[in-house]
PDB file of C-alpha atoms in Angstrom:
ATOM      1  CA  UNK Y  12      15.109  -4.260 -11.828  1.00  0.00           C
ATOM      2  CA  UNK Y  13      13.318  -3.887  -8.482  1.00  0.00           C
ATOM      3  CA  UNK Y  14      12.758  -7.634  -8.381  1.00  0.00           C
ATOM      4  CA  UNK Y  15      16.435  -8.331  -9.101  1.00  0.00           C
ATOM      5  CA  UNK Y  16      17.545  -5.983  -6.304  1.00  0.00           C
ATOM      6  CA  UNK Y  17      15.188  -7.623  -3.840  1.00  0.00           C
ATOM      7  CA  UNK Y  18      16.316 -11.070  -4.901  1.00  0.00           C
ATOM      8  CA  UNK Y  19      19.953 -10.119  -4.391  1.00  0.00           C
ATOM      9  CA  UNK Y  20      19.370  -8.820  -0.874  1.00  0.00           C
ATOM     10  CA  UNK Y  21      16.636 -11.179   0.276  1.00  0.00           C
ATOM     11  CA  UNK Y  22      17.004 -14.539  -1.488  1.00  0.00           C
ATOM     12  CA  UNK Y  23      18.813 -16.204   1.443  1.00  0.00           C
ATOM     13  CA  UNK Y  24      15.689 -15.684   3.596  1.00  0.00           C
ATOM     14  CA  UNK Y  25      13.508 -17.658   1.187  1.00  0.00           C
ATOM     15  CA  UNK Y  26      11.361 -17.143  -1.845  1.00  0.00           C
ATOM     16  CA  UNK Y  27       8.177 -16.336   0.093  1.00  0.00           C
ATOM     17  CA  UNK Y  28       9.917 -13.533   1.942  1.00  0.00           C
ATOM     18  CA  UNK Y  29      11.482 -12.263  -1.279  1.00  0.00           C
ATOM     19  CA  UNK Y  30       8.131 -12.299  -3.094  1.00  0.00           C
ATOM     20  CA  UNK Y  31       6.387 -10.598  -0.194  1.00  0.00           C
ATOM     21  CA  UNK Y  32       8.976  -7.825   0.024  1.00  0.00           C
ATOM     22  CA  UNK Y  33       9.365  -7.304  -3.738  1.00  0.00           C
ATOM     23  CA  UNK Y  34       5.626  -6.919  -4.285  1.00  0.00           C
ATOM     24  CA  UNK Y  35       5.237  -4.717  -1.190  1.00  0.00           C
ATOM     25  CA  UNK Y  36       7.976  -2.246  -2.068  1.00  0.00           C
ATOM     26  CA  UNK Y  37       7.121  -2.124  -5.778  1.00  0.00           C
ATOM     27  CA  UNK Y  38       3.470  -1.514  -4.905  1.00  0.00           C
ATOM     28  CA  UNK Y  39       4.449   1.203  -2.432  1.00  0.00           C
ATOM     29  CA  UNK Y  40       6.597   2.959  -5.043  1.00  0.00           C
ATOM     30  CA  UNK Y  41       3.823   2.853  -7.651  1.00  0.00           C
ATOM     31  CA  UNK Y  42       1.193   3.986  -5.146  1.00  0.00           C
ATOM     32  CA  UNK Y  43       3.428   6.919  -4.234  1.00  0.00           C
ATOM     33  CA  UNK Y  44       3.968   7.757  -7.905  1.00  0.00           C
ATOM     34  CA  UNK Y  45       0.218   7.705  -8.556  1.00  0.00           C
ATOM     35  CA  UNK Y  46      -0.265  10.105  -5.622  1.00  0.00           C
ATOM     36  CA  UNK Y  47       2.424  12.491  -6.888  1.00  0.00           C
ATOM     37  CA  UNK Y  48       1.026  12.978 -10.404  1.00  0.00           C
ATOM     38  CA  UNK Y  49      -1.792  15.268  -9.231  1.00  0.00           C
ATOM     39  CA  UNK Y  50       0.454  17.592  -7.191  1.00  0.00           C
ATOM     40  CA  UNK Y  51       2.998  17.601 -10.023  1.00  0.00           C
ATOM     41  CA  UNK Y  52       0.296  18.828 -12.440  1.00  0.00           C
ATOM     42  CA  UNK Y  53      -0.878  21.474  -9.981  1.00  0.00           C
ATOM     43  CA  UNK Y  54       2.635  22.758  -9.275  1.00  0.00           C
ATOM     44  CA  UNK Y  55       3.377  23.045 -13.001  1.00  0.00           C
ATOM     45  CA  UNK Y  56       0.118  24.922 -13.563  1.00  0.00           C
ATOM     46  CA  UNK Y  57      -1.360  22.157 -15.722  1.00  0.00           C
ATOM     47  CA  UNK Y  58      -4.973  21.046 -15.451  1.00  0.00           C
ATOM     48  CA  UNK Y  59      -5.587  18.014 -13.292  1.00  0.00           C
ATOM     49  CA  UNK Y  60      -8.042  15.771 -15.157  1.00  0.00           C
ATOM     50  CA  UNK Y  61     -10.627  13.698 -13.320  1.00  0.00           C
ATOM     51  CA  UNK Y  62      -9.002  10.600 -14.780  1.00  0.00           C
ATOM     52  CA  UNK Y  63      -5.740  10.348 -16.647  1.00  0.00           C
ATOM     53  CA  UNK Y  64      -4.598   7.121 -18.261  1.00  0.00           C
ATOM     54  CA  UNK Y  65      -1.067   7.368 -16.894  1.00  0.00           C
ATOM     55  CA  UNK Y  66      -2.200   7.849 -13.298  1.00  0.00           C
ATOM     56  CA  UNK Y  67      -4.875   5.177 -13.678  1.00  0.00           C
ATOM     57  CA  UNK Y  68      -2.448   2.647 -15.171  1.00  0.00           C
ATOM     58  CA  UNK Y  69       0.132   3.291 -12.453  1.00  0.00           C
ATOM     59  CA  UNK Y  70      -2.610   2.956  -9.842  1.00  0.00           C
ATOM     60  CA  UNK Y  71      -3.800  -0.319 -11.348  1.00  0.00           C
ATOM     61  CA  UNK Y  72      -0.289  -1.769 -11.204  1.00  0.00           C
ATOM     62  CA  UNK Y  73       0.118  -0.506  -7.644  1.00  0.00           C
ATOM     63  CA  UNK Y  74      -3.138  -2.234  -6.716  1.00  0.00           C
ATOM     64  CA  UNK Y  75      -2.288  -5.474  -8.502  1.00  0.00           C
ATOM     65  CA  UNK Y  76       1.108  -5.657  -6.800  1.00  0.00           C
ATOM     66  CA  UNK Y  77      -0.447  -4.748  -3.451  1.00  0.00           C
ATOM     67  CA  UNK Y  78      -2.953  -7.583  -3.801  1.00  0.00           C
ATOM     68  CA  UNK Y  79      -0.137  -9.879  -4.984  1.00  0.00           C
ATOM     69  CA  UNK Y  80       1.733  -9.017  -1.755  1.00  0.00           C
ATOM     70  CA  UNK Y  81      -1.104 -10.403   0.354  1.00  0.00           C
ATOM     71  CA  UNK Y  82      -0.637 -14.063  -0.607  1.00  0.00           C
ATOM     72  CA  UNK Y  83       3.056 -14.501   0.258  1.00  0.00           C
ATOM     73  CA  UNK Y  84       2.606 -12.089   3.145  1.00  0.00           C
ATOM     74  CA  UNK Y  85      -0.060 -14.292   4.732  1.00  0.00           C
ATOM     75  CA  UNK Y  86       2.021 -17.417   4.187  1.00  0.00           C
ATOM     76  CA  UNK Y  87       5.217 -15.938   5.610  1.00  0.00           C
ATOM     77  CA  UNK Y  88       4.847 -16.230   9.379  1.00  0.00           C
ATOM     78  CA  UNK Y  89       2.419 -18.998  10.280  1.00  0.00           C
ATOM     79  CA  UNK Y  90       2.627 -21.365   7.296  1.00  0.00           C
ATOM     80  CA  UNK Y  91      -1.060 -21.780   6.567  1.00  0.00           C
ATOM     81  CA  UNK Y  92      -2.515 -20.712   9.922  1.00  0.00           C
ATOM     82  CA  UNK Y  93      -3.612 -17.343   8.569  1.00  0.00           C
ATOM     83  CA  UNK Y  94      -6.128 -16.709  11.332  1.00  0.00           C
ATOM     84  CA  UNK Y  95      -3.214 -15.989  13.690  1.00  0.00           C
ATOM     85  CA  UNK Y  96      -2.660 -12.722  11.813  1.00  0.00           C
ATOM     86  CA  UNK Y  97      -6.061 -11.490  13.018  1.00  0.00           C
ATOM     87  CA  UNK Y  98      -7.127 -13.599  16.017  1.00  0.00           C
ATOM     88  CA  UNK Y  99      -5.312 -13.829  19.348  1.00  0.00           C
ATOM     89  CA  UNK Y 100      -2.649 -16.512  19.571  1.00  0.00           C
ATOM     90  CA  UNK Y 101      -3.232 -19.306  22.115  1.00  0.00           C
ATOM     91  CA  UNK Y 102      -0.793 -17.659  24.561  1.00  0.00           C
ATOM     92  CA  UNK Y 103      -2.428 -14.190  24.403  1.00  0.00           C
ATOM     93  CA  UNK Y 104      -2.646 -12.389  27.740  1.00  0.00           C
ATOM     94  CA  UNK Y 105      -5.912 -10.636  26.833  1.00  0.00           C
ATOM     95  CA  UNK Y 106      -9.418 -11.930  26.198  1.00  0.00           C
ATOM     96  CA  UNK Y 107     -10.486  -9.582  23.393  1.00  0.00           C
ATOM     97  CA  UNK Y 108     -11.750 -11.662  20.439  1.00  0.00           C
ATOM     98  CA  UNK Y 109      -9.488  -9.938  17.893  1.00  0.00           C
ATOM     99  CA  UNK Y 110      -5.722  -9.661  17.831  1.00  0.00           C
ATOM    100  CA  UNK Y 111      -4.957  -6.215  19.275  1.00  0.00           C
ATOM    101  CA  UNK Y 112      -1.193  -6.312  19.662  1.00  0.00           C
ATOM    102  CA  UNK Y 113       1.003  -4.333  17.247  1.00  0.00           C
ATOM    103  CA  UNK Y 114       1.265  -7.354  14.943  1.00  0.00           C
ATOM    104  CA  UNK Y 115      -2.500  -7.797  14.773  1.00  0.00           C
ATOM    105  CA  UNK Y 116      -3.317  -4.111  14.365  1.00  0.00           C
ATOM    106  CA  UNK Y 117      -0.830  -3.676  11.534  1.00  0.00           C
ATOM    107  CA  UNK Y 118      -2.371  -6.674   9.789  1.00  0.00           C
ATOM    108  CA  UNK Y 119      -5.816  -5.071  10.133  1.00  0.00           C
ATOM    109  CA  UNK Y 120      -4.324  -1.966   8.508  1.00  0.00           C
ATOM    110  CA  UNK Y 121      -3.084  -4.203   5.680  1.00  0.00           C
ATOM    111  CA  UNK Y 122      -6.525  -5.821   5.394  1.00  0.00           C
ATOM    112  CA  UNK Y 123      -8.181  -2.405   5.193  1.00  0.00           C
ATOM    113  CA  UNK Y 124      -5.746  -1.298   2.488  1.00  0.00           C
ATOM    114  CA  UNK Y 125      -6.388  -4.526   0.575  1.00  0.00           C
ATOM    115  CA  UNK Y 126     -10.153  -4.009   0.625  1.00  0.00           C
ATOM    116  CA  UNK Y 127      -9.760  -0.420  -0.576  1.00  0.00           C
ATOM    117  CA  UNK Y 128      -7.375  -1.526  -3.337  1.00  0.00           C
ATOM    118  CA  UNK Y 129      -9.931  -4.114  -4.490  1.00  0.00           C
ATOM    119  CA  UNK Y 130     -12.597  -1.390  -4.607  1.00  0.00           C
ATOM    120  CA  UNK Y 131     -10.324   0.967  -6.532  1.00  0.00           C
ATOM    121  CA  UNK Y 132      -9.288  -1.747  -8.976  1.00  0.00           C
ATOM    122  CA  UNK Y 133     -12.933  -2.545  -9.678  1.00  0.00           C
ATOM    123  CA  UNK Y 134     -13.593   1.146 -10.448  1.00  0.00           C
ATOM    124  CA  UNK Y 135     -10.472   1.807 -12.538  1.00  0.00           C
ATOM    125  CA  UNK Y 136     -12.120   1.607 -15.932  1.00  0.00           C
ATOM    126  CA  UNK Y 137     -14.028   3.834 -18.330  1.00  0.00           C
ATOM    127  CA  UNK Y 138     -17.314   1.952 -17.806  1.00  0.00           C
ATOM    128  CA  UNK Y 139     -17.294   2.771 -14.076  1.00  0.00           C
ATOM    129  CA  UNK Y 140     -16.424   6.402 -14.799  1.00  0.00           C
ATOM    130  CA  UNK Y 141     -19.352   6.684 -17.239  1.00  0.00           C
ATOM    131  CA  UNK Y 142     -21.887   4.896 -15.036  1.00  0.00           C
ATOM    132  CA  UNK Y 143     -20.985   6.723 -11.811  1.00  0.00           C
ATOM    133  CA  UNK Y 144     -20.336  10.139 -13.313  1.00  0.00           C
ATOM    134  CA  UNK Y 145     -17.157  12.124 -12.840  1.00  0.00           C
ATOM    135  CA  UNK Y 146     -17.959  13.556  -9.385  1.00  0.00           C
ATOM    136  CA  UNK Y 147     -19.043  10.333  -7.728  1.00  0.00           C
ATOM    137  CA  UNK Y 148     -16.267   8.312  -9.392  1.00  0.00           C
ATOM    138  CA  UNK Y 149     -13.641  10.814  -8.233  1.00  0.00           C
ATOM    139  CA  UNK Y 150     -14.988  10.819  -4.673  1.00  0.00           C
ATOM    140  CA  UNK Y 151     -14.654   7.011  -4.572  1.00  0.00           C
ATOM    141  CA  UNK Y 152     -11.162   7.195  -6.089  1.00  0.00           C
ATOM    142  CA  UNK Y 153     -10.139   9.495  -3.220  1.00  0.00           C
ATOM    143  CA  UNK Y 154     -10.177   6.414  -1.010  1.00  0.00           C
ATOM    144  CA  UNK Y 155      -6.686   6.037  -2.451  1.00  0.00           C
ATOM    145  CA  UNK Y 156      -5.523   8.441   0.267  1.00  0.00           C
ATOM    146  CA  UNK Y 157      -6.963   6.214   3.002  1.00  0.00           C
ATOM    147  CA  UNK Y 158      -5.321   3.194   1.383  1.00  0.00           C
ATOM    148  CA  UNK Y 159      -1.994   5.052   1.316  1.00  0.00           C
ATOM    149  CA  UNK Y 160      -2.254   5.922   5.026  1.00  0.00           C
ATOM    150  CA  UNK Y 161      -3.069   2.312   5.888  1.00  0.00           C
ATOM    151  CA  UNK Y 162      -0.185   1.064   3.732  1.00  0.00           C
ATOM    152  CA  UNK Y 163       2.234   3.441   5.452  1.00  0.00           C
ATOM    153  CA  UNK Y 164       0.978   2.420   8.906  1.00  0.00           C
ATOM    154  CA  UNK Y 165       1.235  -1.275   7.966  1.00  0.00           C
ATOM    155  CA  UNK Y 166       4.708  -0.871   6.486  1.00  0.00           C
ATOM    156  CA  UNK Y 167       6.059   1.315   9.292  1.00  0.00           C
ATOM    157  CA  UNK Y 168       5.062  -1.149  11.992  1.00  0.00           C
ATOM    158  CA  UNK Y 169       6.546  -4.055  10.037  1.00  0.00           C
ATOM    159  CA  UNK Y 170       9.822  -2.109   9.718  1.00  0.00           C
ATOM    160  CA  UNK Y 171      10.015  -2.155  13.509  1.00  0.00           C
ATOM    161  CA  UNK Y 172       8.576  -5.617  14.219  1.00  0.00           C
ATOM    162  CA  UNK Y 173      10.870  -7.356  11.758  1.00  0.00           C
ATOM    163  CA  UNK Y 174      13.900  -5.165  12.454  1.00  0.00           C
ATOM    164  CA  UNK Y 175      14.383  -4.483   8.754  1.00  0.00           C
ATOM    165  CA  UNK Y 176      17.772  -3.595   7.317  1.00  0.00           C
ATOM    166  CA  UNK Y 177      18.548   0.117   7.334  1.00  0.00           C
ATOM    167  CA  UNK Y 178      18.375   0.335   3.531  1.00  0.00           C
ATOM    168  CA  UNK Y 179      14.777  -0.863   3.483  1.00  0.00           C
ATOM    169  CA  UNK Y 180      13.795   1.455   6.330  1.00  0.00           C
ATOM    170  CA  UNK Y 181      15.371   4.409   4.509  1.00  0.00           C
ATOM    171  CA  UNK Y 182      13.712   3.462   1.211  1.00  0.00           C
ATOM    172  CA  UNK Y 183      10.333   3.130   2.901  1.00  0.00           C
ATOM    173  CA  UNK Y 184      10.703   6.388   4.819  1.00  0.00           C
ATOM    174  CA  UNK Y 185      11.948   8.302   1.789  1.00  0.00           C
ATOM    175  CA  UNK Y 186       9.034   7.194  -0.386  1.00  0.00           C
ATOM    176  CA  UNK Y 187       6.524   8.064   2.342  1.00  0.00           C
ATOM    177  CA  UNK Y 188       8.054  11.473   3.108  1.00  0.00           C
ATOM    178  CA  UNK Y 189       8.515  12.520  -0.530  1.00  0.00           C
ATOM    179  CA  UNK Y 190       4.897  11.598  -1.251  1.00  0.00           C
ATOM    180  CA  UNK Y 191       3.684  13.521   1.789  1.00  0.00           C
ATOM    181  CA  UNK Y 192       5.778  16.555   0.765  1.00  0.00           C
ATOM    182  CA  UNK Y 193       4.327  16.439  -2.763  1.00  0.00           C
ATOM    183  CA  UNK Y 194       0.782  16.266  -1.392  1.00  0.00           C
ATOM    184  CA  UNK Y 195       1.394  19.195   0.967  1.00  0.00           C
ATOM    185  CA  UNK Y 196       2.978  21.267  -1.810  1.00  0.00           C
ATOM    186  CA  UNK Y 197       0.103  20.519  -4.190  1.00  0.00           C
ATOM    187  CA  UNK Y 198      -2.511  21.315  -1.540  1.00  0.00           C
ATOM    188  CA  UNK Y 199      -0.728  24.543  -0.629  1.00  0.00           C
ATOM    189  CA  UNK Y 200      -0.583  25.583  -4.286  1.00  0.00           C
ATOM    190  CA  UNK Y 201      -4.326  24.952  -4.779  1.00  0.00           C
ATOM    191  CA  UNK Y 202      -5.170  26.826  -1.578  1.00  0.00           C
ATOM    192  CA  UNK Y 203      -2.948  29.761  -2.583  1.00  0.00           C
ATOM    193  CA  UNK Y 204      -4.683  30.062  -5.976  1.00  0.00           C
ATOM    194  CA  UNK Y 205      -8.127  29.933  -4.354  1.00  0.00           C
TER     195      UNK Y 205
END
């Protein structure tokens, strides 16, 4: 359904753009959902397991779609000259060896999120949980929060740089704010009980 909605609104701009946006927004929604399960359990007074299959499966799909977003995303602007996402363009007015304008920095945020998602995907299995132990595995899985912050930074800057339609800006902002509110409510509930 998400894919159909994106196709309807974005198909005229091309399939690469459609694929990039559909995977980005679907991944964002699933990442947000995976981050809301813990607070939801806490607020309902239910135990929050170290690893739950539902949260893990949603997280895996969020990661897979996030990684899938990278390919069309990197092909969207420069048609094969991917280094221009991270290195200064020939007409740059600065001499720093990395791209440090808003476009470059938001792509570094996306790269950081991608690397974290790859780490989390490699750990999202029972074998990793057994070999690392619950405490160490959970501490590595908490990198999900850093990935979420990088994803939000990456997405927020792209909303501005690409002058996205109001509906996409509102969808992005709503998902980010609802997730943040859930995290704050869950944290407040845990702190109140302690």
